[in-house]
CSV table of C-alpha atoms in Angstrom, one decimal:
chain,number,residue,atom,x,y,z
A,19,MET,CA,-35.7,-62.6,-124.5
A,20,ASP,CA,-32.1,-62.9,-123.2
A,21,VAL,CA,-30.6,-59.5,-124.1
A,22,THR,CA,-27.2,-60.4,-122.7
A,23,ALA,CA,-26.6,-63.4,-125.1
A,24,ASN,CA,-24.7,-61.1,-127.5
A,25,PRO,CA,-21.4,-59.8,-125.9
A,26,ASP,CA,-22.2,-56.4,-127.3
A,27,ASP,CA,-25.5,-56.5,-125.6
A,28,ALA,CA,-23.8,-57.1,-122.3
A,29,VAL,CA,-22.0,-53.8,-122.6
A,30,PHE,CA,-25.3,-52.0,-123.2
A,31,ARG,CA,-26.8,-53.9,-120.3
A,32,ARG,CA,-24.1,-52.6,-118.0
A,33,LEU,CA,-24.6,-49.1,-119.3
A,34,ALA,CA,-28.4,-49.3,-118.7
A,35,GLU,CA,-27.8,-50.5,-115.2
A,36,ARG,CA,-25.4,-47.6,-114.6
A,37,LEU,CA,-27.9,-45.1,-116.0
A,38,ASP,CA,-30.5,-46.6,-113.7
A,39,ARG,CA,-28.3,-45.7,-110.7
A,40,LEU,CA,-28.2,-42.1,-111.8
A,41,PRO,CA,-31.0,-39.5,-110.9
A,42,GLY,CA,-34.1,-40.1,-112.9
A,43,GLY,CA,-33.3,-43.8,-113.3
A,44,PHE,CA,-33.5,-46.0,-116.5
A,45,ALA,CA,-35.5,-49.0,-115.5
A,46,PRO,CA,-35.1,-52.4,-117.3
A,47,THR,CA,-37.9,-53.8,-119.4
A,48,LYS,CA,-38.9,-57.4,-120.0
A,49,ARG,CA,-38.3,-57.1,-123.8
A,50,GLY,CA,-35.0,-55.2,-123.5
A,51,SER,CA,-36.4,-52.0,-125.0
A,52,GLU,CA,-33.9,-50.0,-123.1
A,53,ILE,CA,-31.1,-51.8,-124.9
A,54,THR,CA,-32.6,-51.1,-128.3
A,55,LEU,CA,-32.8,-47.4,-127.3
A,56,LEU,CA,-29.2,-47.3,-126.2
A,57,LYS,CA,-28.0,-49.0,-129.3
A,58,ARG,CA,-29.6,-46.3,-131.4
A,59,LEU,CA,-27.6,-43.7,-129.5
A,60,PHE,CA,-24.3,-45.3,-128.6
A,61,THR,CA,-21.8,-47.4,-130.5
A,62,VAL,CA,-20.4,-50.4,-128.6
A,63,GLU,CA,-17.1,-48.4,-128.0
A,64,GLU,CA,-19.0,-45.4,-126.8
A,65,ALA,CA,-21.1,-47.5,-124.4
A,66,ASP,CA,-18.0,-49.1,-123.0
A,67,LEU,CA,-16.2,-45.8,-122.5
A,68,ALA,CA,-19.4,-44.3,-120.9
A,69,LEU,CA,-19.1,-46.9,-118.1
A,70,HIS,CA,-15.9,-45.1,-116.9
A,71,LEU,CA,-17.5,-41.6,-116.4
A,72,THR,CA,-19.0,-40.4,-113.2
A,73,LEU,CA,-20.9,-37.4,-111.9
A,74,ASP,CA,-17.6,-35.8,-111.2
A,75,ARG,CA,-16.2,-33.6,-114.0
A,76,GLU,CA,-12.8,-35.1,-115.1
A,77,ASP,CA,-10.3,-34.6,-117.9
A,78,ALA,CA,-9.6,-37.3,-120.5
A,79,SER,CA,-6.5,-38.6,-118.7
A,80,ALA,CA,-8.4,-39.7,-115.6
A,81,ILE,CA,-11.1,-41.4,-117.7
A,82,ALA,CA,-8.5,-43.0,-120.0
A,83,ALA,CA,-6.6,-44.5,-117.0
A,84,ARG,CA,-9.8,-46.2,-115.8
A,85,ALA,CA,-10.7,-47.3,-119.4
A,86,GLY,CA,-7.2,-48.5,-120.3
A,87,LEU,CA,-7.0,-46.2,-123.3
A,88,ASP,CA,-4.4,-43.8,-124.6
A,89,THR,CA,-5.3,-40.3,-123.4
A,90,ARG,CA,-5.4,-38.8,-126.9
A,91,GLU,CA,-7.7,-41.6,-128.1
A,92,ALA,CA,-9.9,-41.2,-125.1
A,93,ASP,CA,-10.1,-37.4,-125.6
A,94,ARG,CA,-11.1,-37.9,-129.2
A,95,ARG,CA,-13.8,-40.4,-128.3
A,96,LEU,CA,-15.1,-38.3,-125.5
A,97,LEU,CA,-15.3,-35.1,-127.6
A,98,GLU,CA,-17.4,-37.1,-130.2
A,99,MET,CA,-19.6,-38.4,-127.4
A,100,ALA,CA,-20.1,-34.9,-126.1
A,101,ARG,CA,-21.0,-33.7,-129.6
A,102,LYS,CA,-23.6,-36.5,-129.9
A,103,GLY,CA,-25.1,-35.6,-126.5
A,104,LEU,CA,-24.2,-38.8,-124.8
A,105,ILE,CA,-22.2,-37.1,-122.0
A,106,PHE,CA,-21.7,-33.5,-120.8
A,107,ALA,CA,-18.5,-31.5,-121.4
A,108,VAL,CA,-17.1,-28.3,-119.9
A,109,TYR,CA,-14.7,-26.2,-121.8
A,110,PRO,CA,-12.5,-24.1,-119.3
A,111,GLU,CA,-10.7,-21.1,-120.6
A,112,CYS,CA,-7.5,-22.7,-119.3
A,113,GLY,CA,-6.9,-26.4,-119.0
A,114,PRO,CA,-8.3,-29.5,-120.7
A,115,THR,CA,-11.9,-30.2,-121.5
A,116,LEU,CA,-13.8,-31.9,-118.6
A,117,TYR,CA,-16.3,-34.7,-119.1
A,118,GLN,CA,-19.2,-35.8,-117.0
A,119,ALA,CA,-21.8,-38.6,-117.0
A,120,VAL,CA,-25.4,-37.4,-117.1
A,121,PRO,CA,-28.7,-39.1,-116.4
A,122,PHE,CA,-30.9,-40.2,-119.2
A,123,VAL,CA,-33.4,-37.6,-118.2
A,124,VAL,CA,-32.5,-34.7,-117.6
A,125,GLY,CA,-29.4,-35.2,-119.8
A,126,ILE,CA,-29.0,-37.6,-122.7
A,127,TRP,CA,-32.6,-37.3,-124.0
A,128,GLU,CA,-32.6,-33.5,-123.8
A,129,PHE,CA,-29.2,-33.4,-125.6
A,130,GLN,CA,-30.8,-35.2,-128.6
A,131,VAL,CA,-32.7,-32.0,-129.6
A,132,ASN,CA,-30.5,-31.6,-132.7
A,133,ASN,CA,-30.5,-35.3,-133.5
A,134,LEU,CA,-34.2,-36.2,-133.5
A,135,SER,CA,-35.6,-38.8,-135.9
A,136,SER,CA,-38.9,-40.7,-136.1
A,137,GLY,CA,-36.9,-43.9,-135.3
A,138,LEU,CA,-35.4,-42.5,-132.1
A,139,ILE,CA,-38.8,-41.2,-131.0
A,140,ARG,CA,-40.4,-44.6,-131.7
A,141,ASN,CA,-37.7,-46.4,-129.7
A,142,LEU,CA,-38.3,-43.9,-126.8
A,143,ALA,CA,-42.1,-44.5,-126.9
A,144,VAL,CA,-41.6,-48.3,-126.9
A,145,TYR,CA,-39.3,-48.0,-124.0
A,146,TYR,CA,-41.5,-45.9,-121.8
A,147,GLY,CA,-44.5,-47.9,-122.9
A,148,SER,CA,-42.7,-51.0,-121.6
A,149,ALA,CA,-41.1,-49.5,-118.5
A,150,GLY,CA,-44.3,-47.7,-117.4
A,151,ASP,CA,-44.1,-46.0,-114.0
A,152,GLY,CA,-40.8,-47.7,-113.3
A,153,ALA,CA,-39.0,-45.7,-116.0
A,154,HIS,CA,-38.3,-42.8,-113.6
A,155,SER,CA,-37.0,-43.2,-110.1
A,156,ALA,CA,-38.5,-41.6,-107.1
A,157,SER,CA,-35.3,-39.7,-106.3
A,158,ALA,CA,-35.2,-36.0,-105.5
A,159,PRO,CA,-36.5,-33.9,-108.4
A,160,GLN,CA,-34.2,-32.5,-111.0
A,161,MET,CA,-36.6,-29.7,-111.8
A,162,ARG,CA,-38.9,-27.4,-109.9
A,163,THR,CA,-41.7,-25.1,-110.8
A,164,ILE,CA,-41.4,-21.3,-110.2
A,165,PRO,CA,-44.0,-18.6,-111.0
A,166,ILE,CA,-43.8,-15.8,-113.5
A,167,ASN,CA,-42.5,-12.8,-111.5
A,168,ARG,CA,-45.5,-10.6,-111.9
A,169,SER,CA,-47.7,-13.3,-110.4
A,170,ILE,CA,-46.0,-13.1,-107.0
A,171,ASP,CA,-47.7,-10.9,-104.4
A,172,PRO,CA,-45.2,-8.2,-103.4
A,173,ASP,CA,-46.1,-8.8,-99.8
A,174,ARG,CA,-44.9,-12.4,-100.1
A,175,HIS,CA,-41.1,-12.7,-99.7
A,176,ALA,CA,-39.6,-14.6,-102.6
A,177,LEU,CA,-36.0,-15.7,-102.7
A,178,PRO,CA,-34.0,-14.8,-105.8
A,179,TYR,CA,-33.8,-18.4,-107.0
A,180,GLU,CA,-37.6,-18.6,-106.8
A,181,GLN,CA,-38.1,-15.8,-109.4
A,182,ALA,CA,-37.4,-16.2,-113.1
A,183,HIS,CA,-36.1,-12.8,-113.9
A,184,GLU,CA,-33.9,-12.8,-110.7
A,185,LEU,CA,-32.4,-16.1,-111.9
A,186,VAL,CA,-31.3,-14.4,-115.1
A,187,ALA,CA,-29.8,-11.5,-113.2
A,188,SER,CA,-27.4,-13.9,-111.5
A,189,GLN,CA,-26.0,-15.3,-114.8
A,190,SER,CA,-23.6,-13.9,-117.4
A,191,ARG,CA,-23.7,-16.6,-120.2
A,192,PHE,CA,-27.0,-17.5,-121.9
A,193,ALA,CA,-28.3,-19.7,-124.8
A,194,VAL,CA,-31.7,-20.7,-126.1
A,195,ALA,CA,-32.5,-24.0,-127.7
A,196,PRO,CA,-35.6,-25.8,-129.0
A,197,CYS,CA,-37.8,-27.5,-126.4
A,198,ILE,CA,-37.0,-31.2,-126.7
A,199,CYS,CA,-40.6,-32.2,-125.8
A,200,ARG,CA,-42.2,-29.9,-128.4
A,201,ALA,CA,-39.5,-30.7,-131.0
A,202,ALA,CA,-40.1,-34.5,-130.5
A,203,ALA,CA,-43.9,-33.9,-130.7
A,204,ASP,CA,-43.4,-32.0,-134.0
A,205,VAL,CA,-41.4,-34.9,-135.5
A,206,ALA,CA,-44.1,-37.3,-134.4
A,207,GLY,CA,-46.8,-35.2,-136.0
A,208,LYS,CA,-48.3,-34.3,-132.7
A,209,GLY,CA,-47.1,-30.7,-132.2
A,210,CYS,CA,-49.2,-28.3,-130.2
A,211,GLY,CA,-48.1,-25.1,-131.8
A,212,ALA,CA,-46.6,-23.5,-128.7
A,213,PRO,CA,-43.3,-21.6,-129.2
A,214,ARG,CA,-40.6,-24.1,-129.9
A,215,GLU,CA,-37.4,-22.1,-129.2
A,216,ALA,CA,-38.0,-21.8,-125.4
A,217,CYS,CA,-35.4,-23.8,-123.5
A,218,LEU,CA,-33.0,-21.4,-121.7
A,219,VAL,CA,-29.6,-22.6,-120.6
A,220,PHE,CA,-27.0,-20.8,-118.5
A,221,GLY,CA,-23.3,-20.9,-117.7
A,222,ASP,CA,-21.5,-24.1,-118.5
A,223,TRP,CA,-24.7,-25.6,-120.0
A,224,ALA,CA,-25.0,-22.6,-122.3
A,225,ASP,CA,-21.4,-23.1,-123.4
A,226,TYR,CA,-22.1,-26.8,-124.1
A,227,TYR,CA,-25.3,-26.1,-126.1
A,228,VAL,CA,-23.6,-23.5,-128.3
A,229,ARG,CA,-20.4,-25.4,-128.8
A,230,THR,CA,-22.2,-28.6,-129.8
A,231,GLY,CA,-24.8,-26.9,-132.0
A,232,ARG,CA,-27.8,-27.5,-129.8
A,233,GLY,CA,-28.6,-23.8,-129.1
A,234,ARG,CA,-27.6,-20.3,-129.9
A,235,ALA,CA,-26.0,-17.7,-127.7
A,236,ILE,CA,-28.2,-14.8,-126.6
A,237,GLU,CA,-28.0,-11.7,-124.4
A,238,ALA,CA,-29.9,-11.2,-121.1
A,239,ALA,CA,-32.4,-9.0,-122.8
A,240,GLU,CA,-33.6,-11.8,-125.0
A,241,VAL,CA,-33.8,-14.2,-122.1
A,242,HIS,CA,-36.2,-11.8,-120.4
A,243,ARG,CA,-38.2,-11.7,-123.6
A,244,VAL,CA,-38.5,-15.5,-123.7
A,245,ILE,CA,-39.7,-15.5,-120.1
A,246,ASP,CA,-42.4,-12.9,-120.9
A,247,MET,CA,-43.3,-14.9,-124.0
A,248,ALA,CA,-43.8,-17.9,-121.9
A,249,ASP,CA,-46.4,-16.1,-119.8
A,250,ASP,CA,-48.2,-14.9,-122.9
A,251,ALA,CA,-48.2,-18.4,-124.3
A,252,GLY,CA,-49.3,-20.1,-121.1
A,253,LEU,CA,-46.1,-22.0,-120.5
A,254,VAL,CA,-44.9,-23.2,-117.1
A,255,LEU,CA,-41.4,-22.2,-115.9
A,256,GLN,CA,-39.4,-25.2,-114.7
A,257,PRO,CA,-35.7,-24.5,-113.9
A,258,SER,CA,-33.2,-27.0,-112.7
A,259,ASN,CA,-33.7,-27.8,-109.0
A,260,SER,CA,-30.8,-25.7,-107.9
A,261,ARG,CA,-30.1,-22.2,-106.6
A,262,GLU,CA,-27.6,-21.7,-109.4
A,263,PRO,CA,-29.6,-22.6,-112.5
A,264,ALA,CA,-28.3,-24.8,-115.3
A,265,PHE,CA,-31.5,-24.4,-117.4
A,266,LEU,CA,-35.0,-23.0,-117.4
A,267,CYS,CA,-37.6,-24.8,-119.4
A,268,CYS,CA,-40.8,-23.1,-120.6
A,269,CYS,CA,-43.1,-26.1,-120.7
A,270,CYS,CA,-46.6,-26.9,-122.1
A,271,ALA,CA,-48.8,-29.4,-120.4
A,272,CYS,CA,-49.6,-31.2,-123.6
A,273,CYS,CA,-46.0,-32.1,-124.6
A,274,CYS,CA,-43.9,-31.9,-121.4
A,275,GLY,CA,-43.3,-35.3,-119.8
A,276,VAL,CA,-42.9,-33.8,-116.3
A,277,LEU,CA,-46.2,-31.8,-116.5
A,278,ARG,CA,-48.1,-34.8,-118.0
A,279,SER,CA,-46.9,-37.0,-115.2
A,280,LEU,CA,-48.0,-34.3,-112.6
A,281,ARG,CA,-51.3,-33.9,-114.3
A,282,GLY,CA,-52.0,-37.6,-114.0
A,283,ASN,CA,-51.4,-37.4,-110.3
A,284,ALA,CA,-54.5,-37.2,-108.1
A,285,ARG,CA,-52.7,-34.5,-106.0
A,286,PRO,CA,-50.1,-32.7,-108.1
A,287,ALA,CA,-49.6,-30.2,-105.2
A,288,ASP,CA,-48.0,-32.9,-103.2
A,289,ALA,CA,-45.8,-34.2,-106.0
A,290,VAL,CA,-44.4,-30.9,-107.4
A,291,ALA,CA,-41.2,-29.2,-106.2
A,292,SER,CA,-42.6,-25.7,-105.7
A,293,ALA,CA,-42.6,-23.0,-103.0
A,294,PHE,CA,-45.8,-21.4,-104.1
A,295,ILE,CA,-49.5,-22.1,-104.3
A,296,ALA,CA,-52.5,-20.1,-105.6
A,297,THR,CA,-55.3,-18.8,-103.4
A,298,PHE,CA,-58.8,-18.1,-104.7
A,299,HIS,CA,-60.9,-15.2,-103.5
A,300,GLU,CA,-64.2,-16.2,-104.8
A,301,ASN,CA,-66.2,-13.1,-103.9
A,302,GLY,CA,-64.2,-11.1,-106.5
A,303,CYS,CA,-64.5,-13.7,-109.3
A,304,SER,CA,-66.5,-12.4,-112.3
A,305,GLY,CA,-66.9,-15.8,-113.8
A,306,CYS,CA,-65.0,-14.9,-117.0
A,307,LEU,CA,-63.4,-18.4,-116.9
A,308,ALA,CA,-60.2,-17.0,-118.5
A,309,CYS,CA,-58.1,-18.9,-116.0
A,310,ILE,CA,-59.4,-22.3,-116.7
A,311,ASP,CA,-57.6,-22.8,-120.0
A,312,ARG,CA,-54.4,-21.4,-118.5
A,313,CYS,CA,-54.1,-23.9,-115.7
A,314,PRO,CA,-52.0,-26.9,-116.7
A,315,MET,CA,-53.3,-29.1,-113.9
A,316,ALA,CA,-57.0,-28.6,-114.3
A,317,ALA,CA,-57.1,-27.1,-110.8
A,318,LEU,CA,-59.7,-24.6,-112.0
A,319,THR,CA,-63.1,-25.7,-113.3
A,320,ALA,CA,-66.3,-23.9,-114.2
A,321,GLY,CA,-68.8,-23.5,-111.3
A,322,ASP,CA,-72.3,-22.1,-111.3
A,323,ALA,CA,-71.4,-18.4,-111.4
A,324,ARG,CA,-67.7,-18.5,-111.0
A,325,VAL,CA,-64.7,-20.9,-111.1
A,326,ALA,CA,-64.1,-23.6,-108.6
A,327,PHE,CA,-60.5,-24.0,-107.3
A,328,ASN,CA,-59.0,-27.3,-106.2
A,329,ALA,CA,-55.8,-26.4,-104.3
A,330,ASP,CA,-54.7,-30.1,-104.2
A,331,ARG,CA,-54.0,-29.7,-108.0
A,332,CYS,CA,-52.1,-26.4,-107.9
A,333,ILE,CA,-48.4,-26.5,-108.7
A,334,GLY,CA,-47.8,-22.7,-108.1
A,335,CYS,CA,-47.0,-21.7,-111.7
A,336,GLY,CA,-48.9,-18.4,-111.4
A,337,LEU,CA,-50.5,-18.6,-114.9
A,338,CYS,CA,-54.0,-18.1,-113.4
A,339,VAL,CA,-52.8,-15.0,-111.5
A,340,THR,CA,-51.5,-13.2,-114.6
A,341,THR,CA,-54.7,-13.7,-116.5
A,342,CYS,CA,-57.3,-13.0,-113.8
A,343,PRO,CA,-58.8,-9.5,-114.5
A,344,THR,CA,-60.2,-9.1,-111.0
A,345,GLY,CA,-57.2,-10.2,-108.9
A,346,SER,CA,-59.2,-13.1,-107.5
A,347,MET,CA,-56.4,-15.5,-108.0
A,348,ARG,CA,-53.3,-14.7,-106.0
A,349,LEU,CA,-50.1,-16.5,-105.3
A,350,GLY,CA,-48.6,-17.2,-101.8
A,351,ARG,CA,-46.0,-19.4,-100.2
A,352,ARG,CA,-46.9,-23.0,-99.3
A,353,HIS,CA,-47.3,-23.8,-95.7
A,354,GLY,CA,-45.0,-26.2,-94.0
A,355,ALA,CA,-41.3,-27.0,-94.5
A,356,ARG,CA,-40.1,-27.5,-98.0
A,357,PRO,CA,-36.9,-29.4,-99.0
A,358,GLU,CA,-33.9,-27.2,-99.3
A,359,VAL,CA,-33.0,-26.3,-102.9
A,360,PRO,CA,-29.4,-27.6,-103.7
A,361,ALA,CA,-26.8,-25.0,-104.7
A,362,THR,CA,-26.1,-26.6,-108.1
A,363,LEU,CA,-27.5,-29.2,-110.4
A,364,ASP,CA,-24.4,-31.3,-109.9
A,365,GLU,CA,-25.1,-31.2,-106.1
A,366,ALA,CA,-28.8,-32.1,-106.7
A,367,TRP,CA,-27.6,-35.1,-108.8
A,368,ARG,CA,-25.2,-36.3,-106.2
A,369,ALA,CA,-27.8,-35.9,-103.4
A,370,ALA,CA,-30.4,-37.9,-105.4
A,371,ALA,CA,-27.8,-40.6,-106.1
A,372,HIS,CA,-26.7,-40.7,-102.5
A,373,GLU,CA,-30.3,-40.8,-101.3
A,374,HIS,CA,-30.8,-44.1,-102.9
A,375,ARG,CA,-27.1,-45.2,-102.8
A,376,ARG,CA,-27.1,-45.4,-106.6
A,377,GLU,CA,-24.2,-43.3,-107.7
A,378,PRO,CA,-21.7,-45.4,-109.7
């Protein structure tokens, strides 16, 4: 099918190509499923204006100049696009609102948390079913896995950005939102029952979520309670891959696309962005098997008298450590050099785009 035959489709095709050059990618499909998905989210005018945004945060006047629009009209459209979750917006205390392009994932899709419908979820499923493994690029990860604080051996040095509660201590503005993955699963009738309001956002991202109705502002004490709840519920902590966090997702292995992808990998330990890995001290294992259900990667299985541990499948989430009654599961640092964690998510996005020379 020639999806560019219609002039409107040509605009959406250019937008799809632009999104495919951003971190995470947005691969084309033979049937044009990506165009159908974008048409559900964007109007033609919005798609055309989105072509003039970059990973830099800019005010409406700069974007209007590129788009050939009046600044006031551009600002009106951009504010509406930010409200719809098609772009990101920053609201400085002084000065104009700033706008920024975002990847499809993490970005546009997550911003649809207050705009989910069965039709959108169906379009997304058709797209990913058509794009397959090509839907996501192999660029640097946008998320990483960190352990629950109390799972880290005190003798193992952990940097502040590697510890959930320490990440919170470095922030002053917080919000919590529904998990997009579990919210979508609920709409599709496939919910798992795990806590839904479990996506934590910080700083400018918190402001955006609150201002656009995607989340509610909370205090630091509630953030800490959500993190503790995540451990109780067996959820994996996945912050943005940045020392200054934009978000911290509390993820279940059944609904989270990132964890499902990792679980399908023969060696998740090689694919995950994580500084930690579990170690198993089998002589202390009582064979209670409590850790098996907690492991999101099936790294632990039942043996003859105790569990068996496959380190190749460990992503260092620490959930086995916090449930082991004998201390047989412990968490340590991975051996070998690990990629440096970027300072901010914006920096991570630019590095990923530059790595593949994809940034528009």
